[in-house]
PDB file of C-alpha atoms in Angstrom:
ATOM      1  CA  MET A   1     -21.903  31.087  30.129  1.00  0.00           C
ATOM      2  CA  SER A   2     -23.527  34.435  28.945  1.00  0.00           C
ATOM      3  CA  LYS A   3     -26.609  36.120  30.634  1.00  0.00           C
ATOM      4  CA  SER A   4     -28.223  36.019  27.590  1.00  0.00           C
ATOM      5  CA  TYR A   5     -27.834  31.684  27.522  1.00  0.00           C
ATOM      6  CA  ARG A   6     -30.957  30.334  27.484  1.00  0.00           C
ATOM      7  CA  LEU A   7     -31.223  26.739  29.103  1.00  0.00           C
ATOM      8  CA  PRO A   8     -32.719  24.485  26.261  1.00  0.00           C
ATOM      9  CA  ASP A   9     -35.533  21.680  26.815  1.00  0.00           C
ATOM     10  CA  TYR A  10     -33.705  19.009  25.404  1.00  0.00           C
ATOM     11  CA  ALA A  11     -36.997  17.423  23.438  1.00  0.00           C
ATOM     12  CA  GLU A  12     -36.643  20.303  20.876  1.00  0.00           C
ATOM     13  CA  TYR A  13     -33.718  21.707  19.010  1.00  0.00           C
ATOM     14  CA  ARG A  14     -33.043  25.252  18.041  1.00  0.00           C
ATOM     15  CA  PHE A  15     -30.645  25.098  14.551  1.00  0.00           C
ATOM     16  CA  SER A  16     -27.955  27.674  14.582  1.00  0.00           C
ATOM     17  CA  LEU A  17     -27.718  29.771  11.822  1.00  0.00           C
ATOM     18  CA  LYS A  18     -25.095  27.856  10.036  1.00  0.00           C
ATOM     19  CA  GLU A  19     -26.919  24.575  10.878  1.00  0.00           C
ATOM     20  CA  GLY A  20     -30.109  26.082   9.943  1.00  0.00           C
ATOM     21  CA  ALA A  21     -28.797  27.510   6.838  1.00  0.00           C
ATOM     22  CA  ILE A  22     -27.262  23.561   5.535  1.00  0.00           C
ATOM     23  CA  ALA A  23     -30.458  22.067   6.466  1.00  0.00           C
ATOM     24  CA  VAL A  24     -32.706  24.377   4.559  1.00  0.00           C
ATOM     25  CA  TRP A  25     -29.996  23.816   1.116  1.00  0.00           C
ATOM     26  CA  GLU A  26     -30.312  20.058   2.141  1.00  0.00           C
ATOM     27  CA  GLY A  27     -34.110  20.028   2.447  1.00  0.00           C
ATOM     28  CA  MET A  28     -34.471  22.380  -0.860  1.00  0.00           C
ATOM     29  CA  PHE A  29     -31.641  19.811  -2.264  1.00  0.00           C
ATOM     30  CA  LEU A  30     -34.208  16.696  -1.530  1.00  0.00           C
ATOM     31  CA  VAL A  31     -37.175  18.566  -2.762  1.00  0.00           C
ATOM     32  CA  ALA A  32     -35.319  19.288  -6.018  1.00  0.00           C
ATOM     33  CA  VAL A  33     -34.073  15.477  -6.661  1.00  0.00           C
ATOM     34  CA  ILE A  34     -37.812  14.319  -5.849  1.00  0.00           C
ATOM     35  CA  GLY A  35     -39.580  16.408  -8.338  1.00  0.00           C
ATOM     36  CA  TYR A  36     -37.385  15.664 -11.118  1.00  0.00           C
ATOM     37  CA  PHE A  37     -37.371  12.075 -10.444  1.00  0.00           C
ATOM     38  CA  PHE A  38     -40.681  11.511  -9.695  1.00  0.00           C
ATOM     39  CA  TYR A  39     -42.245  14.311 -11.896  1.00  0.00           C
ATOM     40  CA  ARG A  40     -40.022  15.723 -13.975  1.00  0.00           C
ATOM     41  CA  SER A  41     -41.065  19.352 -12.962  1.00  0.00           C
ATOM     42  CA  TRP A  42     -39.590  21.713 -11.393  1.00  0.00           C
ATOM     43  CA  LEU A  43     -43.078  23.096 -10.673  1.00  0.00           C
ATOM     44  CA  ALA A  44     -44.120  20.175  -8.685  1.00  0.00           C
ATOM     45  CA  CYS A  45     -41.316  21.495  -6.141  1.00  0.00           C
ATOM     46  CA  ILE A  46     -43.828  23.721  -5.039  1.00  0.00           C
ATOM     47  CA  PHE A  47     -46.514  20.920  -4.140  1.00  0.00           C
ATOM     48  CA  LEU A  48     -43.459  19.018  -2.310  1.00  0.00           C
ATOM     49  CA  PHE A  49     -43.070  21.783   0.010  1.00  0.00           C
ATOM     50  CA  PRO A  50     -44.714  19.070   2.826  1.00  0.00           C
ATOM     51  CA  VAL A  51     -41.730  16.980   2.026  1.00  0.00           C
ATOM     52  CA  PHE A  52     -39.168  20.100   3.023  1.00  0.00           C
ATOM     53  CA  VAL A  53     -40.869  20.193   6.449  1.00  0.00           C
ATOM     54  CA  LEU A  54     -41.291  16.697   7.211  1.00  0.00           C
ATOM     55  CA  PHE A  55     -37.165  16.734   5.978  1.00  0.00           C
ATOM     56  CA  LEU A  56     -36.460  19.520   8.745  1.00  0.00           C
ATOM     57  CA  ARG A  57     -38.652  18.106  11.434  1.00  0.00           C
ATOM     58  CA  GLU A  58     -36.662  14.786  11.149  1.00  0.00           C
ATOM     59  CA  LYS A  59     -33.375  16.683  10.938  1.00  0.00           C
ATOM     60  CA  LYS A  60     -34.342  18.377  14.195  1.00  0.00           C
ATOM     61  CA  LYS A  61     -35.377  14.965  16.105  1.00  0.00           C
ATOM     62  CA  ASP A  62     -32.052  13.356  14.894  1.00  0.00           C
ATOM     63  CA  LEU A  63     -30.226  16.573  16.230  1.00  0.00           C
ATOM     64  CA  ALA A  64     -31.963  16.719  19.467  1.00  0.00           C
ATOM     65  CA  LYS A  65     -31.323  12.959  20.025  1.00  0.00           C
ATOM     66  CA  LYS A  66     -27.491  13.195  19.111  1.00  0.00           C
ATOM     67  CA  GLN A  67     -27.276  16.411  21.835  1.00  0.00           C
ATOM     68  CA  ARG A  68     -29.185  14.258  24.596  1.00  0.00           C
ATOM     69  CA  GLN A  69     -26.574  11.420  24.039  1.00  0.00           C
ATOM     70  CA  GLU A  70     -23.877  13.883  24.136  1.00  0.00           C
ATOM     71  CA  LEU A  71     -25.388  15.364  27.733  1.00  0.00           C
ATOM     72  CA  GLY A  72     -25.807  11.420  28.777  1.00  0.00           C
ATOM     73  CA  LEU A  73     -22.427  10.867  27.927  1.00  0.00           C
ATOM     74  CA  GLN A  74     -20.993  13.962  30.157  1.00  0.00           C
ATOM     75  CA  PHE A  75     -23.257  13.788  33.031  1.00  0.00           C
ATOM     76  CA  LYS A  76     -21.439   9.957  33.554  1.00  0.00           C
ATOM     77  CA  ASP A  77     -18.566  12.215  34.069  1.00  0.00           C
ATOM     78  CA  LEU A  78     -20.124  14.384  35.911  1.00  0.00           C
ATOM     79  CA  VAL A  79     -21.129  11.670  38.518  1.00  0.00           C
ATOM     80  CA  LEU A  80     -17.617  10.008  38.351  1.00  0.00           C
ATOM     81  CA  ALA A  81     -16.059  13.647  39.485  1.00  0.00           C
ATOM     82  CA  LEU A  82     -18.778  14.267  42.224  1.00  0.00           C
ATOM     83  CA  SER A  83     -18.156  10.893  43.595  1.00  0.00           C
ATOM     84  CA  ALA A  84     -14.344  11.582  43.670  1.00  0.00           C
ATOM     85  CA  ASN A  85     -14.743  14.789  45.796  1.00  0.00           C
ATOM     86  CA  VAL A  86     -17.592  13.429  47.606  1.00  0.00           C
ATOM     87  CA  LYS A  87     -15.031  10.871  48.871  1.00  0.00           C
ATOM     88  CA  ALA A  88     -12.351  13.075  49.190  1.00  0.00           C
ATOM     89  CA  GLY A  89     -14.278  14.780  51.738  1.00  0.00           C
ATOM     90  CA  TYR A  90     -16.539  17.618  50.501  1.00  0.00           C
ATOM     91  CA  SER A  91     -19.863  18.306  50.776  1.00  0.00           C
ATOM     92  CA  ILE A  92     -22.177  17.512  47.586  1.00  0.00           C
ATOM     93  CA  GLU A  93     -22.224  21.299  47.169  1.00  0.00           C
ATOM     94  CA  ASN A  94     -18.891  22.264  46.686  1.00  0.00           C
ATOM     95  CA  ALA A  95     -18.388  18.543  44.847  1.00  0.00           C
ATOM     96  CA  MET A  96     -20.341  20.423  42.360  1.00  0.00           C
ATOM     97  CA  ARG A  97     -18.342  23.060  42.509  1.00  0.00           C
ATOM     98  CA  GLU A  98     -15.250  21.110  42.003  1.00  0.00           C
ATOM     99  CA  ALA A  99     -16.702  18.890  39.327  1.00  0.00           C
ATOM    100  CA  CYS A 100     -17.391  21.520  37.448  1.00  0.00           C
ATOM    101  CA  LYS A 101     -14.056  22.789  36.830  1.00  0.00           C
ATOM    102  CA  ASP A 102     -13.063  19.085  35.989  1.00  0.00           C
ATOM    103  CA  MET A 103     -15.830  19.385  33.416  1.00  0.00           C
ATOM    104  CA  GLU A 104     -14.175  22.651  31.805  1.00  0.00           C
ATOM    105  CA  LEU A 105     -10.764  20.418  31.465  1.00  0.00           C
ATOM    106  CA  LEU A 106     -12.925  17.740  29.832  1.00  0.00           C
ATOM    107  CA  TYR A 107     -15.473  18.865  28.194  1.00  0.00           C
ATOM    108  CA  GLY A 108     -14.432  22.597  27.548  1.00  0.00           C
ATOM    109  CA  THR A 109     -16.588  25.661  29.256  1.00  0.00           C
ATOM    110  CA  GLU A 110     -18.889  25.861  26.536  1.00  0.00           C
ATOM    111  CA  SER A 111     -20.159  22.457  26.853  1.00  0.00           C
ATOM    112  CA  LEU A 112     -23.693  21.404  27.663  1.00  0.00           C
ATOM    113  CA  VAL A 113     -22.886  19.826  30.809  1.00  0.00           C
ATOM    114  CA  CYS A 114     -20.673  22.262  32.410  1.00  0.00           C
ATOM    115  CA  LEU A 115     -23.557  25.575  30.912  1.00  0.00           C
ATOM    116  CA  GLU A 116     -26.041  22.991  33.075  1.00  0.00           C
ATOM    117  CA  VAL A 117     -23.391  22.862  36.163  1.00  0.00           C
ATOM    118  CA  ARG A 118     -22.657  26.492  36.089  1.00  0.00           C
ATOM    119  CA  HIS A 119     -26.632  26.903  36.216  1.00  0.00           C
ATOM    120  CA  ILE A 120     -26.757  24.833  39.285  1.00  0.00           C
ATOM    121  CA  LEU A 121     -23.847  26.427  40.903  1.00  0.00           C
ATOM    122  CA  ARG A 122     -25.999  29.786  40.537  1.00  0.00           C
ATOM    123  CA  GLY A 123     -29.219  27.725  41.831  1.00  0.00           C
ATOM    124  CA  LEU A 124     -27.270  27.252  44.622  1.00  0.00           C
ATOM    125  CA  ASP A 125     -25.856  30.873  45.598  1.00  0.00           C
ATOM    126  CA  ASN A 126     -29.271  31.913  45.202  1.00  0.00           C
ATOM    127  CA  HIS A 127     -30.624  29.281  47.566  1.00  0.00           C
ATOM    128  CA  VAL A 128     -32.363  26.429  45.449  1.00  0.00           C
ATOM    129  CA  ILE A 129     -31.588  23.395  46.989  1.00  0.00           C
ATOM    130  CA  LEU A 130     -29.491  21.254  45.061  1.00  0.00           C
ATOM    131  CA  GLU A 131     -32.547  18.212  44.921  1.00  0.00           C
ATOM    132  CA  LYS A 132     -34.709  20.613  42.988  1.00  0.00           C
ATOM    133  CA  LEU A 133     -32.310  21.932  40.664  1.00  0.00           C
ATOM    134  CA  LEU A 134     -30.918  17.895  39.515  1.00  0.00           C
ATOM    135  CA  TYR A 135     -35.011  17.725  39.083  1.00  0.00           C
ATOM    136  CA  ASP A 136     -35.337  20.060  37.008  1.00  0.00           C
ATOM    137  CA  LEU A 137     -32.295  19.003  34.697  1.00  0.00           C
ATOM    138  CA  GLY A 138     -34.077  15.924  34.510  1.00  0.00           C
ATOM    139  CA  VAL A 139     -37.355  17.194  33.264  1.00  0.00           C
ATOM    140  CA  ARG A 140     -35.578  18.845  30.668  1.00  0.00           C
ATOM    141  CA  SER A 141     -32.883  16.717  29.438  1.00  0.00           C
ATOM    142  CA  ARG A 142     -35.228  13.892  28.881  1.00  0.00           C
ATOM    143  CA  VAL A 143     -32.402  11.637  29.326  1.00  0.00           C
ATOM    144  CA  PRO A 144     -34.038   8.668  31.685  1.00  0.00           C
ATOM    145  CA  ASP A 145     -30.019   8.471  33.376  1.00  0.00           C
ATOM    146  CA  ILE A 146     -30.317  11.856  34.882  1.00  0.00           C
ATOM    147  CA  MET A 147     -34.227  11.687  35.659  1.00  0.00           C
ATOM    148  CA  GLN A 148     -33.376   8.292  38.051  1.00  0.00           C
ATOM    149  CA  PHE A 149     -30.645   9.889  39.406  1.00  0.00           C
ATOM    150  CA  ALA A 150     -32.338  13.221  40.466  1.00  0.00           C
ATOM    151  CA  ASP A 151     -35.205  10.989  41.799  1.00  0.00           C
ATOM    152  CA  VAL A 152     -32.713   8.930  43.578  1.00  0.00           C
ATOM    153  CA  PHE A 153     -30.506  11.525  45.026  1.00  0.00           C
ATOM    154  CA  LEU A 154     -33.770  13.061  46.327  1.00  0.00           C
ATOM    155  CA  ILE A 155     -34.629  10.035  47.985  1.00  0.00           C
ATOM    156  CA  ALA A 156     -30.836   9.506  49.329  1.00  0.00           C
ATOM    157  CA  LYS A 157     -30.683  13.237  50.770  1.00  0.00           C
ATOM    158  CA  ARG A 158     -34.188  12.889  52.518  1.00  0.00           C
ATOM    159  CA  SER A 159     -33.655   9.221  54.617  1.00  0.00           C
ATOM    160  CA  GLY A 160     -29.454   9.890  55.020  1.00  0.00           C
ATOM    161  CA  GLY A 161     -28.024   7.357  52.499  1.00  0.00           C
ATOM    162  CA  ASN A 162     -24.733   6.868  51.587  1.00  0.00           C
ATOM    163  CA  LEU A 163     -24.260   9.501  48.708  1.00  0.00           C
ATOM    164  CA  THR A 164     -20.928   7.917  48.104  1.00  0.00           C
ATOM    165  CA  GLU A 165     -22.078   4.817  46.998  1.00  0.00           C
ATOM    166  CA  ILE A 166     -25.493   5.939  45.527  1.00  0.00           C
ATOM    167  CA  LEU A 167     -22.642   8.013  43.147  1.00  0.00           C
ATOM    168  CA  GLU A 168     -20.207   5.379  42.531  1.00  0.00           C
ATOM    169  CA  LYS A 169     -23.360   2.964  41.431  1.00  0.00           C
ATOM    170  CA  THR A 170     -25.329   5.252  39.177  1.00  0.00           C
ATOM    171  CA  ALA A 171     -22.142   6.530  37.396  1.00  0.00           C
ATOM    172  CA  GLY A 172     -21.214   2.513  37.177  1.00  0.00           C
ATOM    173  CA  VAL A 173     -24.938   2.068  35.383  1.00  0.00           C
ATOM    174  CA  ILE A 174     -25.000   5.155  33.208  1.00  0.00           C
ATOM    175  CA  GLU A 175     -21.371   3.981  31.597  1.00  0.00           C
ATOM    176  CA  GLN A 176     -22.781   0.054  31.310  1.00  0.00           C
ATOM    177  CA  LYS A 177     -25.723   1.572  29.303  1.00  0.00           C
ATOM    178  CA  ILE A 178     -23.314   3.744  27.117  1.00  0.00           C
ATOM    179  CA  GLU A 179     -21.312   0.573  26.638  1.00  0.00           C
ATOM    180  CA  THR A 180     -23.744  -1.762  25.480  1.00  0.00           C
ATOM    181  CA  ASP A 181     -25.099   1.276  23.449  1.00  0.00           C
ATOM    182  CA  LYS A 182     -21.682   1.485  21.630  1.00  0.00           C
ATOM    183  CA  GLU A 183     -21.856  -1.966  20.861  1.00  0.00           C
ATOM    184  CA  ILE A 184     -25.054  -2.186  19.403  1.00  0.00           C
ATOM    185  CA  GLN A 185     -24.705   0.743  17.316  1.00  0.00           C
ATOM    186  CA  LEU A 186     -21.646  -1.338  16.173  1.00  0.00           C
ATOM    187  CA  MET A 187     -23.145  -4.629  15.299  1.00  0.00           C
ATOM    188  CA  ILE A 188     -25.910  -2.727  13.422  1.00  0.00           C
ATOM    189  CA  GLY A 189     -23.475  -0.139  11.966  1.00  0.00           C
ATOM    190  CA  ALA A 190     -23.586  -2.522   8.430  1.00  0.00           C
ATOM    191  CA  ARG A 191     -27.344  -2.218   8.606  1.00  0.00           C
ATOM    192  CA  LYS A 192     -27.796   1.394   8.911  1.00  0.00           C
ATOM    193  CA  MET A 193     -25.026   1.369   5.457  1.00  0.00           C
ATOM    194  CA  GLU A 194     -27.640  -0.966   3.713  1.00  0.00           C
ATOM    195  CA  GLN A 195     -30.630   1.321   4.967  1.00  0.00           C
ATOM    196  CA  LYS A 196     -28.579   4.236   3.279  1.00  0.00           C
ATOM    197  CA  ILE A 197     -27.977   2.031  -0.238  1.00  0.00           C
ATOM    198  CA  MET A 198     -31.285   1.191  -0.259  1.00  0.00           C
ATOM    199  CA  ASN A 199     -33.024   4.502   0.174  1.00  0.00           C
ATOM    200  CA  MET A 200     -30.942   5.486  -2.686  1.00  0.00           C
ATOM    201  CA  VAL A 201     -32.373   2.793  -4.992  1.00  0.00           C
ATOM    202  CA  PRO A 202     -35.098   3.920  -6.396  1.00  0.00           C
ATOM    203  CA  PHE A 203     -33.431   7.048  -7.933  1.00  0.00           C
ATOM    204  CA  LEU A 204     -30.592   5.124  -9.363  1.00  0.00           C
ATOM    205  CA  ILE A 205     -32.755   2.669 -11.063  1.00  0.00           C
ATOM    206  CA  ILE A 206     -34.934   5.461 -12.469  1.00  0.00           C
ATOM    207  CA  PHE A 207     -31.516   7.114 -13.239  1.00  0.00           C
ATOM    208  CA  TYR A 208     -30.394   4.231 -15.094  1.00  0.00           C
ATOM    209  CA  ILE A 209     -33.443   3.211 -17.104  1.00  0.00           C
ATOM    210  CA  GLY A 210     -33.890   6.760 -17.870  1.00  0.00           C
ATOM    211  CA  THR A 211     -30.529   7.216 -19.390  1.00  0.00           C
ATOM    212  CA  THR A 212     -30.350   3.904 -21.246  1.00  0.00           C
ATOM    213  CA  SER A 213     -33.873   3.653 -22.388  1.00  0.00           C
ATOM    214  CA  ARG A 214     -34.785   6.936 -23.209  1.00  0.00           C
ATOM    215  CA  GLY A 215     -38.464   7.564 -23.161  1.00  0.00           C
ATOM    216  CA  PHE A 216     -39.206   4.658 -21.578  1.00  0.00           C
ATOM    217  CA  PHE A 217     -40.949   6.330 -18.393  1.00  0.00           C
ATOM    218  CA  ASP A 218     -42.367   9.620 -20.397  1.00  0.00           C
ATOM    219  CA  VAL A 219     -46.101   7.814 -20.182  1.00  0.00           C
ATOM    220  CA  LEU A 220     -45.696   8.529 -16.561  1.00  0.00           C
ATOM    221  CA  TYR A 221     -44.673  12.267 -16.613  1.00  0.00           C
ATOM    222  CA  HIS A 222     -46.917  15.476 -17.519  1.00  0.00           C
ATOM    223  CA  ASN A 223     -50.314  14.306 -17.123  1.00  0.00           C
ATOM    224  CA  LEU A 224     -52.490  13.452 -14.531  1.00  0.00           C
ATOM    225  CA  ILE A 225     -52.681   9.772 -14.459  1.00  0.00           C
ATOM    226  CA  GLY A 226     -48.742   9.652 -14.543  1.00  0.00           C
ATOM    227  CA  ALA A 227     -48.657  12.240 -11.732  1.00  0.00           C
ATOM    228  CA  ALA A 228     -51.141  10.161  -9.912  1.00  0.00           C
ATOM    229  CA  VAL A 229     -49.161   6.849  -9.846  1.00  0.00           C
ATOM    230  CA  MET A 230     -45.752   8.400  -9.006  1.00  0.00           C
ATOM    231  CA  THR A 231     -47.278  10.477  -6.309  1.00  0.00           C
ATOM    232  CA  VAL A 232     -48.664   6.853  -4.560  1.00  0.00           C
ATOM    233  CA  CYS A 233     -44.982   5.618  -5.676  1.00  0.00           C
ATOM    234  CA  LEU A 234     -43.696   8.462  -3.765  1.00  0.00           C
ATOM    235  CA  LEU A 235     -45.836   8.070  -0.695  1.00  0.00           C
ATOM    236  CA  PHE A 236     -44.908   4.455  -0.627  1.00  0.00           C
ATOM    237  CA  TYR A 237     -41.108   4.729  -0.901  1.00  0.00           C
ATOM    238  CA  GLY A 238     -41.350   7.773   2.195  1.00  0.00           C
ATOM    239  CA  ALA A 239     -43.082   5.418   4.336  1.00  0.00           C
ATOM    240  CA  ALA A 240     -40.538   2.448   3.455  1.00  0.00           C
ATOM    241  CA  TYR A 241     -38.310   5.049   4.309  1.00  0.00           C
ATOM    242  CA  LEU A 242     -39.607   6.254   7.870  1.00  0.00           C
ATOM    243  CA  LEU A 243     -40.358   2.473   8.761  1.00  0.00           C
ATOM    244  CA  SER A 244     -36.236   1.479   7.860  1.00  0.00           C
ATOM    245  CA  LYS A 245     -35.024   4.309   9.944  1.00  0.00           C
ATOM    246  CA  ARG A 246     -37.153   3.154  13.169  1.00  0.00           C
ATOM    247  CA  ILE A 247     -35.904  -0.569  12.880  1.00  0.00           C
ATOM    248  CA  VAL A 248     -32.320   0.657  12.783  1.00  0.00           C
ATOM    249  CA  GLU A 249     -33.341   2.670  16.001  1.00  0.00           C
ATOM    250  CA  ILE A 250     -32.813   0.899  18.906  1.00  0.00           C
ATOM    251  CA  ALA A 251     -33.054   2.053  22.575  1.00  0.00           C
ATOM    252  CA  VAL A 252     -31.180   0.890  25.706  1.00  0.00           C
TER     253      VAL A 252
END
């Protein structure tokens, strides 16, 4: 890891330059679509800036959640590697060093887990205890499995528990939760697709009626009452979108 690398707080997400550019263009496109379909005015896009901000915030939340899921999956394999190395006779500190090599082969040197393990190894070289480093990772990761592992590891070290057994059980629990999450996502995959289609329906209806019956919606545009009605409709649509998104998000 480069010296300039900054360990992330996984509750937040920082766009890369490419991701930021794509997100901005997507947000601008969304605002333009809403401005046209709901107000038939490009000037309305200026007043729809809060929608742009809300879109970027939701985008960051989605990417942060995906990043935490990725870290959780990689951490499960790290625990398995630690368990195998401890069983082979390594101390827990040396087991972590060997596990780092395994993670580099499995996920690549710039993967989340490798960046975190290298940070832990530097801490160990500076005589920081492993329990503290794992606890710090648990706090920053916002991943319950990692936080629980850090707590259990701390108790086991202090009480002289069987680390090999603890590591094996922890990896098993994490793996079971990941498999359960995959099954749930598979079951609700169709519902997520339905949600995306339903989100497009209002725009498709407006487009269809506006194309086949020209002038039908004219009374709703370019006047104060029409703008007020469409604003209320937009607020209801936004609330329905956020509600539908929360419904299909099931945490394990």
